[in-house]
Short mmCIF file of C-alpha atoms in Angstrom, two decimals:
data_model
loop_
_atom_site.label_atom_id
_atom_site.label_comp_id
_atom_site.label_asym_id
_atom_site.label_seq_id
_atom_site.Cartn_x
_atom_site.Cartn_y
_atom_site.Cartn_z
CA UNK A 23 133.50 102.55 140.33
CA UNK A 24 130.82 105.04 141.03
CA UNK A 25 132.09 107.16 144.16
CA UNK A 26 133.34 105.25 146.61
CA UNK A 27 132.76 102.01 145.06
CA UNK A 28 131.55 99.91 142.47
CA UNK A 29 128.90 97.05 143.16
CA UNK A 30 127.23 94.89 140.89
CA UNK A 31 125.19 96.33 137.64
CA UNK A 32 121.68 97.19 138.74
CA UNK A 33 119.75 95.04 136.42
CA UNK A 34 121.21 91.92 137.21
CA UNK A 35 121.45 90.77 141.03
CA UNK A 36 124.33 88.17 140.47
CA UNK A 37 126.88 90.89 138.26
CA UNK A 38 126.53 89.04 135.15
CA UNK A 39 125.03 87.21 132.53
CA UNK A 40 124.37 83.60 132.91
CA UNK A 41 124.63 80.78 130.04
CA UNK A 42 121.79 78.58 130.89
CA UNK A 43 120.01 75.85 128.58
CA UNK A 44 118.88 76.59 125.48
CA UNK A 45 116.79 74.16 124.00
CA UNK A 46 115.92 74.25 120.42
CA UNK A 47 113.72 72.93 117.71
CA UNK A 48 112.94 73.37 114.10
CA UNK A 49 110.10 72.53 111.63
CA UNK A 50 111.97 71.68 107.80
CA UNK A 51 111.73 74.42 105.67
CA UNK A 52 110.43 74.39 102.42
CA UNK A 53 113.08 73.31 99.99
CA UNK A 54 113.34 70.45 102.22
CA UNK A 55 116.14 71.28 103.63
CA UNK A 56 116.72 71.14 107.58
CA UNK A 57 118.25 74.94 108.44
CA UNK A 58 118.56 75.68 112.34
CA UNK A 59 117.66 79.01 113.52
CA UNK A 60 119.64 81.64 115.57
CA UNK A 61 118.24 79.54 119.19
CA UNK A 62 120.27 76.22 117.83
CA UNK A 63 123.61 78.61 117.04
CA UNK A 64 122.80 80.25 120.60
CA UNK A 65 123.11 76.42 122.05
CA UNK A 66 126.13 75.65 120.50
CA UNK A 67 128.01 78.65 121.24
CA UNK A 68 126.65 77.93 125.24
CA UNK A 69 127.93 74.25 124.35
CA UNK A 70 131.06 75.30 123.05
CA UNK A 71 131.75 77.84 126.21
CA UNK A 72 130.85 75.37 128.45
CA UNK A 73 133.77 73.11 126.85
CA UNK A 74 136.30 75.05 127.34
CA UNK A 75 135.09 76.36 130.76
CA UNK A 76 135.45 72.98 132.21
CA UNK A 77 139.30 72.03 130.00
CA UNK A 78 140.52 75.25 131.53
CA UNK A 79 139.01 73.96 135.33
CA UNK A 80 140.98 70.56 134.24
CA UNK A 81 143.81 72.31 133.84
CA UNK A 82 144.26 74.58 136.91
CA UNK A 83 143.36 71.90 138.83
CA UNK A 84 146.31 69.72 137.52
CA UNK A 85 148.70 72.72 137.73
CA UNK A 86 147.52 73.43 141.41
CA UNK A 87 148.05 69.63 142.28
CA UNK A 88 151.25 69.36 141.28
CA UNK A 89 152.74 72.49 142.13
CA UNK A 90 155.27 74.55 140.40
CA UNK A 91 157.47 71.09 139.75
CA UNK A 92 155.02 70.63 137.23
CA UNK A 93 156.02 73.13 134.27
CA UNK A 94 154.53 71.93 131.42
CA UNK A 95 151.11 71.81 133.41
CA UNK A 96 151.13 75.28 133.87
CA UNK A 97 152.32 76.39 130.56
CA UNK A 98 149.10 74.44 128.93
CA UNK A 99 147.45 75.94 131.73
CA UNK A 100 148.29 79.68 130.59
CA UNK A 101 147.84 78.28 126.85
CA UNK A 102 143.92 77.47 128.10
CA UNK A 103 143.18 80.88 129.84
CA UNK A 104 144.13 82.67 126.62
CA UNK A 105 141.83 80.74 125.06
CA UNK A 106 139.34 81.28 127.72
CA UNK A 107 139.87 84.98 127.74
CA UNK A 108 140.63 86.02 124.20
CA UNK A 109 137.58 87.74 123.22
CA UNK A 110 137.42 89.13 126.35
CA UNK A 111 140.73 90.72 126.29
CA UNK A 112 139.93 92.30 122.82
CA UNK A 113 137.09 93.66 124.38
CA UNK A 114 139.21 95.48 127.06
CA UNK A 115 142.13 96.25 124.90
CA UNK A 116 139.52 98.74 122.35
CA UNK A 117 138.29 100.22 125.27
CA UNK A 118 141.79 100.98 126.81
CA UNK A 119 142.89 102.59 123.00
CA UNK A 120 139.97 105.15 124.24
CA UNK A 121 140.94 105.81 127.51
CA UNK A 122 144.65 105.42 127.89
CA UNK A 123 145.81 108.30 125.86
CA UNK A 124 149.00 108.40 124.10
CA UNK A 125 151.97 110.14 126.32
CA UNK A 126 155.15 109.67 124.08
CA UNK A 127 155.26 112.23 121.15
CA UNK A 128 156.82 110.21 118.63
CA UNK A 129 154.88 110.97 115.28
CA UNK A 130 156.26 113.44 112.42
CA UNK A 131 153.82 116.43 112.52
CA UNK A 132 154.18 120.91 111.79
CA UNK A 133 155.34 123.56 110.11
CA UNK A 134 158.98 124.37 111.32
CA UNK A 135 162.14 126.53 110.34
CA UNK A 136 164.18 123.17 111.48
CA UNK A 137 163.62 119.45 112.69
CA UNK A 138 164.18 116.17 111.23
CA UNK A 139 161.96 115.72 108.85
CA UNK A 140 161.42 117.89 105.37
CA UNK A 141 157.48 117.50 104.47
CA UNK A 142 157.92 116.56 101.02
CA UNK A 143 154.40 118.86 100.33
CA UNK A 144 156.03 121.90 101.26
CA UNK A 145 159.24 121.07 98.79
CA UNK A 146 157.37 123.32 95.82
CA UNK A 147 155.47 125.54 97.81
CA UNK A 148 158.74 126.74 99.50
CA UNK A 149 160.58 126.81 95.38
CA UNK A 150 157.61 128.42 93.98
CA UNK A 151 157.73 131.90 96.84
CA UNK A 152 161.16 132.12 96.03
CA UNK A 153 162.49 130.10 99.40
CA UNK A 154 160.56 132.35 101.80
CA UNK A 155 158.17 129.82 103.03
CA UNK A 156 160.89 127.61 104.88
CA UNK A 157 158.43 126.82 106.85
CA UNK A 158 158.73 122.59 106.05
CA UNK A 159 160.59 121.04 108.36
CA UNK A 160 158.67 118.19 110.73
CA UNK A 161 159.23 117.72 114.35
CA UNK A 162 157.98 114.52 117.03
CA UNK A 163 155.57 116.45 118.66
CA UNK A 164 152.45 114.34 118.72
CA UNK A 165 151.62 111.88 120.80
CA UNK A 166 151.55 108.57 119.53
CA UNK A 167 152.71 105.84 122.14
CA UNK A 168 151.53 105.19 125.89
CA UNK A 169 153.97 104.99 128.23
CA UNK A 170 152.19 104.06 131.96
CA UNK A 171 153.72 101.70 134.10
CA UNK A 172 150.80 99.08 135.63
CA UNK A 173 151.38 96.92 138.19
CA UNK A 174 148.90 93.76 138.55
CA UNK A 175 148.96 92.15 141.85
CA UNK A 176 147.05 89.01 142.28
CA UNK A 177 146.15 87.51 146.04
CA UNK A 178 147.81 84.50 146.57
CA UNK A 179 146.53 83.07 150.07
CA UNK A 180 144.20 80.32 150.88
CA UNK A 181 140.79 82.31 151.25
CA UNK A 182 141.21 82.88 147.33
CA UNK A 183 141.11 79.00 146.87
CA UNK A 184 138.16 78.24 149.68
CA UNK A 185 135.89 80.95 148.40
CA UNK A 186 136.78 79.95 144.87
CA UNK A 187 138.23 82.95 143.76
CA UNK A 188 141.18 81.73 142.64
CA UNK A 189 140.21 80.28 139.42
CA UNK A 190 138.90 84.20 138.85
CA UNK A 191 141.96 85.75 139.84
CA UNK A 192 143.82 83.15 137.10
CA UNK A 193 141.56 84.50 134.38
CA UNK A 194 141.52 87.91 135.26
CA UNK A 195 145.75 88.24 135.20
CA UNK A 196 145.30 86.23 131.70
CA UNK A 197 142.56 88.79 130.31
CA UNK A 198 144.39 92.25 131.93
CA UNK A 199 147.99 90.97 131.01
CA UNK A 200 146.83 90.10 127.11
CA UNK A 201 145.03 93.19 126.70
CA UNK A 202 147.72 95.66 128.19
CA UNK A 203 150.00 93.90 125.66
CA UNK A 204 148.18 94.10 122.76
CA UNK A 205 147.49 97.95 123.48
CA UNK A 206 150.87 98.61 124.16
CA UNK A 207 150.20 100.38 127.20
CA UNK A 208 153.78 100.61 128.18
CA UNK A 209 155.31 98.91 131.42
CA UNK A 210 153.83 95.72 133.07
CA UNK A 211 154.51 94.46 136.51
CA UNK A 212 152.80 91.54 138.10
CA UNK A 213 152.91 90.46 142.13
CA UNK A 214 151.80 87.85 144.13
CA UNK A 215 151.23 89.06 147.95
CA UNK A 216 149.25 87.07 151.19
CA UNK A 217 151.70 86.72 154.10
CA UNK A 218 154.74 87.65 151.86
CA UNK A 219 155.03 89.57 148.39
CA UNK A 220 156.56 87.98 145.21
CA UNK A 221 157.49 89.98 142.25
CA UNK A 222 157.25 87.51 139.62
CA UNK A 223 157.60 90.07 136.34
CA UNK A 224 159.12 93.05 136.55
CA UNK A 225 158.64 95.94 134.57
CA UNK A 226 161.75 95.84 132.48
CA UNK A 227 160.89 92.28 130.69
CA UNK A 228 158.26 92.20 128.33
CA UNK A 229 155.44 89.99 128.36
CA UNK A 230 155.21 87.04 126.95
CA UNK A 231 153.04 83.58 126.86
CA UNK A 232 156.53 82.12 128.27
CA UNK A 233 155.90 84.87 131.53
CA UNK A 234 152.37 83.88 131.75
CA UNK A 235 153.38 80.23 132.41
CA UNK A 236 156.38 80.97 135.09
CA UNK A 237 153.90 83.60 136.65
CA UNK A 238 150.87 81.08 136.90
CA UNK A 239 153.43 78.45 138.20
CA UNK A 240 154.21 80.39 141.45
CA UNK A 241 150.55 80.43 142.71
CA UNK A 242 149.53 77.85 145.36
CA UNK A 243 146.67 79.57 146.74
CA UNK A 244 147.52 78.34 150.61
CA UNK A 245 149.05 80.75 152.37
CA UNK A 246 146.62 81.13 155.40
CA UNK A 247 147.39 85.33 155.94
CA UNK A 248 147.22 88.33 153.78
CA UNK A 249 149.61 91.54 154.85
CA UNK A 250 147.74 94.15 152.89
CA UNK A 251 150.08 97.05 154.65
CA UNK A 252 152.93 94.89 153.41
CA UNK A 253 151.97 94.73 149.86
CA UNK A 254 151.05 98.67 149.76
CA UNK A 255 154.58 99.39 151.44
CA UNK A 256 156.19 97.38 147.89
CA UNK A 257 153.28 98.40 145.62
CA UNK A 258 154.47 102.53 146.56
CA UNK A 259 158.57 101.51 146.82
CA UNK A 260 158.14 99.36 143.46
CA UNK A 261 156.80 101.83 141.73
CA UNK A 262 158.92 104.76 142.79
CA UNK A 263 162.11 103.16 141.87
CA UNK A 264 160.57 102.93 138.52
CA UNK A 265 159.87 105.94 138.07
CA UNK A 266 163.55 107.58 138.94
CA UNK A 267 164.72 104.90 136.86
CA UNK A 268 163.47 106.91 133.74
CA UNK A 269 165.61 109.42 131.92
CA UNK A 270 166.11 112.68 132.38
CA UNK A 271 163.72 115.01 131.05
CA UNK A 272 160.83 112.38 130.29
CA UNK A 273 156.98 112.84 130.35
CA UNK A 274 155.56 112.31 133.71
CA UNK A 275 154.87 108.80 134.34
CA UNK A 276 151.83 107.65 134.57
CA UNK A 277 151.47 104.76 137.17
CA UNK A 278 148.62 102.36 138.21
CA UNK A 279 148.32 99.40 140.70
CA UNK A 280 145.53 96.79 140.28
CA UNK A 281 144.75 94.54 143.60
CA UNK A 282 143.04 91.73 142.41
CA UNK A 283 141.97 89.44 145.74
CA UNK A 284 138.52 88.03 147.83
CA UNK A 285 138.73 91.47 150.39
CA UNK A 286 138.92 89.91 153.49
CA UNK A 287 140.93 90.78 156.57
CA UNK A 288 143.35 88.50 158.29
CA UNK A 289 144.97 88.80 161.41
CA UNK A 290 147.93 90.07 159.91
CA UNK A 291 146.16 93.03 157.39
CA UNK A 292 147.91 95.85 159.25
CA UNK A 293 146.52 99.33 158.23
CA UNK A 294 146.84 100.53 154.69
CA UNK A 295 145.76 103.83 155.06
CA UNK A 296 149.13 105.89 155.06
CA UNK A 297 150.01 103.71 152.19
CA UNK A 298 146.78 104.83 150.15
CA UNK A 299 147.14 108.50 150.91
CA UNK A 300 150.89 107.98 150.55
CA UNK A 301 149.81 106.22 146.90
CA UNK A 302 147.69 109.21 146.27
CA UNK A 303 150.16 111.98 146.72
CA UNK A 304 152.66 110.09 144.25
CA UNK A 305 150.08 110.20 141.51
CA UNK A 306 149.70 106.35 141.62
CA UNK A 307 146.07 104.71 140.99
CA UNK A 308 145.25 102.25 143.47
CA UNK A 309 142.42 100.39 142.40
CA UNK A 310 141.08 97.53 144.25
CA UNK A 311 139.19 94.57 142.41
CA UNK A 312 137.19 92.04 144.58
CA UNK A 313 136.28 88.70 143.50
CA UNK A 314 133.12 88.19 144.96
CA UNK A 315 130.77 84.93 145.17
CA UNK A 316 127.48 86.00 144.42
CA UNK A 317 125.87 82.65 145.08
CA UNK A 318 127.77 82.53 148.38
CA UNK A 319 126.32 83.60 151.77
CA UNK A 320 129.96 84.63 152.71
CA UNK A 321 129.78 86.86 149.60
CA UNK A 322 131.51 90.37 150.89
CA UNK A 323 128.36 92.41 150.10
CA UNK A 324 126.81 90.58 153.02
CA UNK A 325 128.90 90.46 155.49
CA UNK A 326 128.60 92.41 158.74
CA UNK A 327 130.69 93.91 161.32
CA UNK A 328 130.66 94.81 164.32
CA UNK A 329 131.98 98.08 166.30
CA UNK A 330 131.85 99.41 169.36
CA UNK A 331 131.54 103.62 170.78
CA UNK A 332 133.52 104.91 173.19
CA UNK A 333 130.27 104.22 175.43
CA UNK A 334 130.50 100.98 174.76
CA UNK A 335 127.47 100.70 172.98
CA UNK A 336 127.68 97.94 169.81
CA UNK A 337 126.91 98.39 166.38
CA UNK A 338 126.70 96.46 162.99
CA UNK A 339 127.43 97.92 159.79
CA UNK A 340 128.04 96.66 156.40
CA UNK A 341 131.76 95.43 155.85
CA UNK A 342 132.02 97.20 152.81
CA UNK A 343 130.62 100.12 153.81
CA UNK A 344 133.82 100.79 155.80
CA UNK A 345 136.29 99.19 152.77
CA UNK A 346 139.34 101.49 153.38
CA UNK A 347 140.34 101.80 149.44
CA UNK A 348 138.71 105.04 148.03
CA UNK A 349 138.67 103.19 144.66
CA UNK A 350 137.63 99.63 144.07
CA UNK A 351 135.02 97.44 142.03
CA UNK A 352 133.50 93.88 142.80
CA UNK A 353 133.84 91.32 140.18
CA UNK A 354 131.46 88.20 140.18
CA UNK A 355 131.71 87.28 136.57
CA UNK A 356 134.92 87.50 134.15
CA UNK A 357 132.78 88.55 131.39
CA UNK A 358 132.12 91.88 133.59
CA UNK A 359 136.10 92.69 133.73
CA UNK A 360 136.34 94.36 130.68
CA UNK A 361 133.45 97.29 131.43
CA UNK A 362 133.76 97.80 134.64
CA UNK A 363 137.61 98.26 134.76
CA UNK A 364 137.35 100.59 131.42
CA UNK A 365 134.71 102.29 133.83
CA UNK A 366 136.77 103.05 136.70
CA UNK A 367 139.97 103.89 134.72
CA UNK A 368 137.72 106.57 132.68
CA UNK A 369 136.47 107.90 136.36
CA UNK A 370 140.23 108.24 137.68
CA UNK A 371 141.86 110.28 134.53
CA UNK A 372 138.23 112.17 134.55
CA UNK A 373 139.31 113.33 137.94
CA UNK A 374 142.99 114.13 137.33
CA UNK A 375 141.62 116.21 134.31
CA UNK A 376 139.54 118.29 136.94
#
């Protein structure tokens, strides 16, 4: 998320690394013994991703053939894209401990007259001056715990399933939703949106694998038009209510809404701006992730639209040169996620420091 927006890394054209074939060979050494070097561990670990890229493919595409009817399908489904995505999601979670900052004072710490702890290293100090030194009482003033409320909203209409990112968008609520739980980042809301928007966990139920399976379960991937004003309009309402919903005389809340979808218009997309600046003047991080195909001449880097002056004269410019969210990244490989997201979030509290 550099600026307005965050392509692909600059030393690789297609956003990621690729496992390709390794092939391997090896002389015996010279006890006799047949050891492999680091190329033949290289090919199994490719081997071994490979596997379980194509059981987790099995497996959405048996949940997304039978539907939500079919519960067990999706909760082996979930069960696979943790799998898929653990080491991923360990990746993000270490970089969110360094950039999501604890809010919540909660930890013992000071020197104070009274509070509710006594520091039991002051006890003889404060006996030994004659009981001048009263100095050793502790009080919750550092910061220990996060408390942000994230909402993860994941595109549910049928462009996600034609240009293929829906398998993306599974794996990407699997790896965001794992790490934000392991880091105890505080609140977690997801959302499905296209033509209509479906809050399938709120923020006051934790997460668990039992979530991730009901959650997964209400994607279908076919509804034919996205209402991006819609979704903003709940995103901002959604997250307000949450916010007065939190006792008097707590931190400000920090609040952030990830838009995980393909980027493109339908008929129906309505305007978003006075949402985003709306968004922006509540404090709330909108930050738009876009699945992109980069193997795919429909891939949104490419595409073109056109405009005309008040002459009438035509023009073509890039489509996502005119993107209207201020902050947003394109995704082409999962592995990716994990930087690039720590990226932008580090950009955004960068900016709220200045």
């Amino acid at each position: 998320a550099d600026g307005k927006g965050t392509g692909p890394p600059d030393d690789d054209e297609d956003g990621g690394g690729h496992v390709g074939e390794v092939r391997a060979s090896f002389e015996p050494t010279d006890d006799g013994g047949d050891e492999p070097p680091a190329e033949m561990e290289a090919d199994e670990a490719a081997a071994s991703m490979e596997l379980m890229q194509a059981d987790l493919e099995a497996r959405l595409t048996e949940w997304q053939l039978h539907g939500a009817a079919a519960g067990s399908a999706a909760e082996e489904a979930w069960r696979a894209l943790e799998g898929r995505t653990a080491s991923l999601s360990q990746e993000l979670c270490e970089q969110l401990r360094l950039i999501l900052e604890p809010t919540v004072a909660s930890k013992l710490e000071g020197d104070y007259r009274t509070g509710k702890r006594i520091s039991m290293r002051k006890v003889i100090p404060y006996i030994a001056s004659g009981f001048r030194k009263d100095k050793i009482w502790l009080r919750r003033t550092k910061p220990s715990k996060r408390k942000y409320q994230i909402m993860l909203c994941i595109d549910d209409s049928q462009s996600m399933r034609e240009t293929g990112a829906g398998s993306l968008a599974c794996e990407s609520l699997a790896l965001i939703c794992q790490a934000l739980s392991t880091v105890e980042a505080g609140q977690l809301a997801v959302a499905s949106f296209a033509e209509n928007v479906e809050l399938l966990h709120p923020f006051e139920r934790p997460f668990t694998a039992d979530a991730g399976a009901h959650m997964l379960s209400r994607f279908t991937f076919s509804q034919r038009n996205t209402n991006m004003e819609g979704l903003l309009r709940t995103v901002v309402s959604t997250l307000r209510l949450a916010r007065e919903q939190q006792s008097a005389g707590s931190a400000e809340q920090m609040q952030l809404a990830f838009i995980v979808s393909d980027g493109w218009r339908s008929p129906v997309w309505g305007d978003p701006q006075h949402w985003i600046r709306l968004a922006a003047q509540e404090h709330i991080l909108l930050c738009f992730v876009v699945l992109d195909s980069a193997a795919s001449k429909d891939s949104i880097l490419e595409m073109k639209q056109i405009s005309y002056n008040s002459k009438g004269s035509m023009t073509m410019s890039r489509y996502i040169d005119s993107f209207p969210f201020p902050y947003y990244l394109v995704l082409r490989e999962l592995s990716a996620l994990p930087q690039v997201l720590a990226d932008a979030l580090r950009q955004w509290f960068e900016m709220l420091k200045e």
